[in-house]
Short mmCIF file of N, CA, C and O in Angstrom, two decimals:
data_model
loop_
_atom_site.label_atom_id
_atom_site.label_comp_id
_atom_site.label_asym_id
_atom_site.label_seq_id
_atom_site.Cartn_x
_atom_site.Cartn_y
_atom_site.Cartn_z
N UNK A 72 44.75 98.71 59.56
CA UNK A 72 45.15 99.84 60.37
C UNK A 72 46.25 100.60 59.65
O UNK A 72 47.28 100.04 59.35
N UNK A 73 46.00 101.83 59.39
CA UNK A 73 46.98 102.63 58.69
C UNK A 73 47.83 103.40 59.70
O UNK A 73 47.37 104.30 60.36
N UNK A 74 49.07 102.98 59.81
CA UNK A 74 50.04 103.67 60.67
C UNK A 74 51.34 103.73 59.91
O UNK A 74 51.78 102.73 59.36
N UNK A 75 51.93 104.88 59.90
CA UNK A 75 53.25 104.97 59.31
C UNK A 75 54.03 106.02 60.08
O UNK A 75 53.59 107.15 60.23
N UNK A 76 55.16 105.62 60.58
CA UNK A 76 56.03 106.52 61.34
C UNK A 76 57.42 106.42 60.73
O UNK A 76 57.89 105.33 60.41
N UNK A 77 58.06 107.55 60.59
CA UNK A 77 59.43 107.55 60.08
C UNK A 77 60.31 106.74 61.01
O UNK A 77 60.11 106.72 62.22
N UNK A 78 61.31 106.07 60.46
CA UNK A 78 62.19 105.23 61.26
C UNK A 78 62.83 105.97 62.42
O UNK A 78 62.97 105.43 63.51
N UNK A 79 63.20 107.21 62.22
CA UNK A 79 63.87 107.94 63.30
C UNK A 79 62.92 108.27 64.45
O UNK A 79 63.36 108.62 65.53
N UNK A 80 61.61 108.13 64.25
CA UNK A 80 60.63 108.41 65.28
C UNK A 80 60.25 107.18 66.10
O UNK A 80 59.60 107.31 67.11
N UNK A 81 60.67 106.01 65.66
CA UNK A 81 60.27 104.78 66.33
C UNK A 81 60.95 104.63 67.68
O UNK A 81 62.13 104.90 67.84
N UNK A 82 60.17 104.16 68.64
CA UNK A 82 60.68 103.87 69.97
C UNK A 82 61.07 102.40 70.02
O UNK A 82 60.46 101.57 69.36
N UNK A 83 62.06 102.07 70.81
CA UNK A 83 62.48 100.67 70.96
C UNK A 83 61.64 99.98 72.02
O UNK A 83 61.45 100.51 73.11
N UNK A 84 61.16 98.79 71.70
CA UNK A 84 60.45 97.97 72.67
C UNK A 84 61.31 96.75 72.96
O UNK A 84 61.44 95.86 72.12
N UNK A 85 61.90 96.73 74.13
CA UNK A 85 62.73 95.60 74.51
C UNK A 85 62.25 94.96 75.81
O UNK A 85 62.54 93.81 76.07
N UNK A 86 61.50 95.71 76.60
CA UNK A 86 60.98 95.20 77.86
C UNK A 86 59.67 94.45 77.62
O UNK A 86 58.81 94.93 76.87
N UNK A 87 59.56 93.29 78.25
CA UNK A 87 58.37 92.47 78.06
C UNK A 87 57.08 93.22 78.39
O UNK A 87 56.10 93.10 77.66
N UNK A 88 57.10 94.00 79.46
CA UNK A 88 55.89 94.71 79.86
C UNK A 88 55.46 95.71 78.78
O UNK A 88 54.26 95.87 78.51
N UNK A 89 56.40 96.36 78.13
CA UNK A 89 56.08 97.30 77.05
C UNK A 89 55.52 96.57 75.83
O UNK A 89 54.59 97.04 75.18
N UNK A 90 56.10 95.42 75.53
CA UNK A 90 55.63 94.63 74.39
C UNK A 90 54.22 94.11 74.68
O UNK A 90 53.33 94.17 73.81
N UNK A 91 53.99 93.63 75.89
CA UNK A 91 52.66 93.14 76.27
C UNK A 91 51.63 94.26 76.15
O UNK A 91 50.53 94.05 75.62
N UNK A 92 51.98 95.45 76.60
CA UNK A 92 51.07 96.59 76.51
C UNK A 92 50.73 96.90 75.06
O UNK A 92 49.57 97.09 74.71
N UNK A 93 51.74 96.95 74.20
CA UNK A 93 51.51 97.24 72.78
C UNK A 93 50.65 96.17 72.13
O UNK A 93 49.73 96.48 71.36
N UNK A 94 50.92 94.91 72.44
CA UNK A 94 50.14 93.80 71.88
C UNK A 94 48.69 93.89 72.36
O UNK A 94 47.75 93.73 71.56
N UNK A 95 48.49 94.19 73.63
CA UNK A 95 47.12 94.31 74.16
C UNK A 95 46.36 95.45 73.50
O UNK A 95 45.17 95.33 73.20
N UNK A 96 47.04 96.56 73.25
CA UNK A 96 46.39 97.69 72.57
C UNK A 96 46.00 97.29 71.16
O UNK A 96 44.88 97.56 70.72
N UNK A 97 46.90 96.64 70.44
CA UNK A 97 46.59 96.22 69.07
C UNK A 97 45.42 95.24 69.06
O UNK A 97 44.52 95.33 68.22
N UNK A 98 45.42 94.30 69.99
CA UNK A 98 44.31 93.34 70.06
C UNK A 98 43.00 94.03 70.38
O UNK A 98 41.96 93.68 69.82
N UNK A 99 43.02 95.01 71.28
CA UNK A 99 41.80 95.73 71.63
C UNK A 99 41.25 96.53 70.46
O UNK A 99 40.07 96.83 70.41
N UNK A 100 42.12 96.85 69.51
CA UNK A 100 41.70 97.58 68.31
C UNK A 100 41.31 96.64 67.18
O UNK A 100 41.06 97.08 66.07
N UNK A 101 41.29 95.34 67.49
CA UNK A 101 40.82 94.37 66.50
C UNK A 101 41.89 93.78 65.61
O UNK A 101 41.57 93.17 64.59
N UNK A 102 43.14 93.93 65.96
CA UNK A 102 44.23 93.38 65.15
C UNK A 102 44.26 91.86 65.31
O UNK A 102 44.25 91.34 66.43
N UNK A 103 44.31 91.15 64.20
CA UNK A 103 44.38 89.69 64.22
C UNK A 103 45.75 89.23 64.68
O UNK A 103 46.76 89.91 64.49
N UNK A 104 45.78 88.04 65.25
CA UNK A 104 47.02 87.42 65.74
C UNK A 104 48.07 87.36 64.62
O UNK A 104 49.25 87.61 64.86
N UNK A 105 47.65 87.06 63.42
CA UNK A 105 48.57 86.92 62.29
C UNK A 105 49.21 88.23 61.86
O UNK A 105 50.26 88.24 61.22
N UNK A 106 48.59 89.35 62.20
CA UNK A 106 49.10 90.65 61.76
C UNK A 106 49.80 91.44 62.87
O UNK A 106 50.28 92.54 62.63
N UNK A 107 49.89 90.86 64.08
CA UNK A 107 50.49 91.58 65.20
C UNK A 107 51.90 92.07 64.90
O UNK A 107 52.22 93.24 65.12
N UNK A 108 52.76 91.17 64.44
CA UNK A 108 54.15 91.56 64.20
C UNK A 108 54.24 92.63 63.11
O UNK A 108 55.03 93.57 63.23
N UNK A 109 53.43 92.51 62.11
CA UNK A 109 53.43 93.50 61.03
C UNK A 109 53.01 94.88 61.55
O UNK A 109 53.66 95.89 61.25
N UNK A 110 51.97 94.92 62.35
CA UNK A 110 51.47 96.20 62.87
C UNK A 110 52.41 96.81 63.91
O UNK A 110 52.63 98.01 63.91
N UNK A 111 52.95 95.99 64.80
CA UNK A 111 53.79 96.52 65.87
C UNK A 111 55.11 97.06 65.32
O UNK A 111 55.63 98.05 65.81
N UNK A 112 55.63 96.45 64.26
CA UNK A 112 56.89 96.93 63.69
C UNK A 112 56.72 98.17 62.82
O UNK A 112 57.70 98.80 62.45
N UNK A 113 55.50 98.53 62.51
CA UNK A 113 55.26 99.79 61.82
C UNK A 113 55.51 100.97 62.75
O UNK A 113 55.87 102.05 62.29
N UNK A 114 55.32 100.74 64.04
CA UNK A 114 55.39 101.82 65.01
C UNK A 114 56.63 101.75 65.90
O UNK A 114 57.12 102.77 66.35
N UNK A 115 57.14 100.54 66.14
CA UNK A 115 58.23 100.35 67.09
C UNK A 115 59.34 99.50 66.49
O UNK A 115 59.11 98.68 65.61
N UNK A 116 60.55 99.69 67.03
CA UNK A 116 61.61 98.70 66.85
C UNK A 116 61.39 97.70 67.97
O UNK A 116 61.34 98.07 69.14
N UNK A 117 61.22 96.43 67.63
CA UNK A 117 60.82 95.43 68.62
C UNK A 117 61.88 94.34 68.73
O UNK A 117 62.39 93.86 67.72
N UNK A 118 62.17 93.95 69.97
CA UNK A 118 62.99 92.77 70.22
C UNK A 118 62.11 91.58 69.84
O UNK A 118 61.18 91.23 70.56
N UNK A 119 62.37 90.99 68.69
CA UNK A 119 61.47 89.96 68.16
C UNK A 119 61.50 88.68 68.98
O UNK A 119 60.48 87.99 69.05
N UNK A 120 62.60 88.37 69.62
CA UNK A 120 62.63 87.20 70.50
C UNK A 120 61.68 87.41 71.67
O UNK A 120 60.89 86.52 72.01
N UNK A 121 61.73 88.58 72.29
CA UNK A 121 60.82 88.88 73.39
C UNK A 121 59.38 88.93 72.89
O UNK A 121 58.46 88.45 73.57
N UNK A 122 59.17 89.50 71.71
CA UNK A 122 57.82 89.56 71.14
C UNK A 122 57.26 88.15 70.95
O UNK A 122 56.12 87.89 71.34
N UNK A 123 58.06 87.25 70.39
CA UNK A 123 57.58 85.89 70.17
C UNK A 123 57.28 85.18 71.49
O UNK A 123 56.30 84.44 71.57
N UNK A 124 58.08 85.42 72.52
CA UNK A 124 57.80 84.83 73.82
C UNK A 124 56.46 85.34 74.37
O UNK A 124 55.68 84.57 74.91
N UNK A 125 56.22 86.63 74.23
CA UNK A 125 54.98 87.23 74.72
C UNK A 125 53.78 86.67 73.98
O UNK A 125 52.77 86.32 74.58
N UNK A 126 53.88 86.59 72.67
CA UNK A 126 52.74 86.13 71.86
C UNK A 126 52.48 84.65 72.09
O UNK A 126 51.32 84.23 72.12
N UNK A 127 53.51 83.86 72.30
CA UNK A 127 53.35 82.42 72.53
C UNK A 127 52.65 82.18 73.87
O UNK A 127 51.88 81.24 73.99
N UNK A 128 52.94 83.00 74.87
CA UNK A 128 52.35 82.84 76.20
C UNK A 128 50.91 83.31 76.21
O UNK A 128 50.06 82.69 76.82
N UNK A 129 50.65 84.42 75.53
CA UNK A 129 49.31 85.03 75.58
C UNK A 129 48.31 84.32 74.72
O UNK A 129 48.44 83.52 73.95
#
């Protein structure tokens, strides 16, 4: 998946519901579990602790 956004354009993802939504969108587009963090951080600043909690549960 080719995505590139300038750092100043990135939105912060700190709420679990927002992270879950982003993860679900990436999965629906065929993103592998191993590449989720790589793909999501291309587009967003992510609270990685919350991201890991979401991915571990899902």
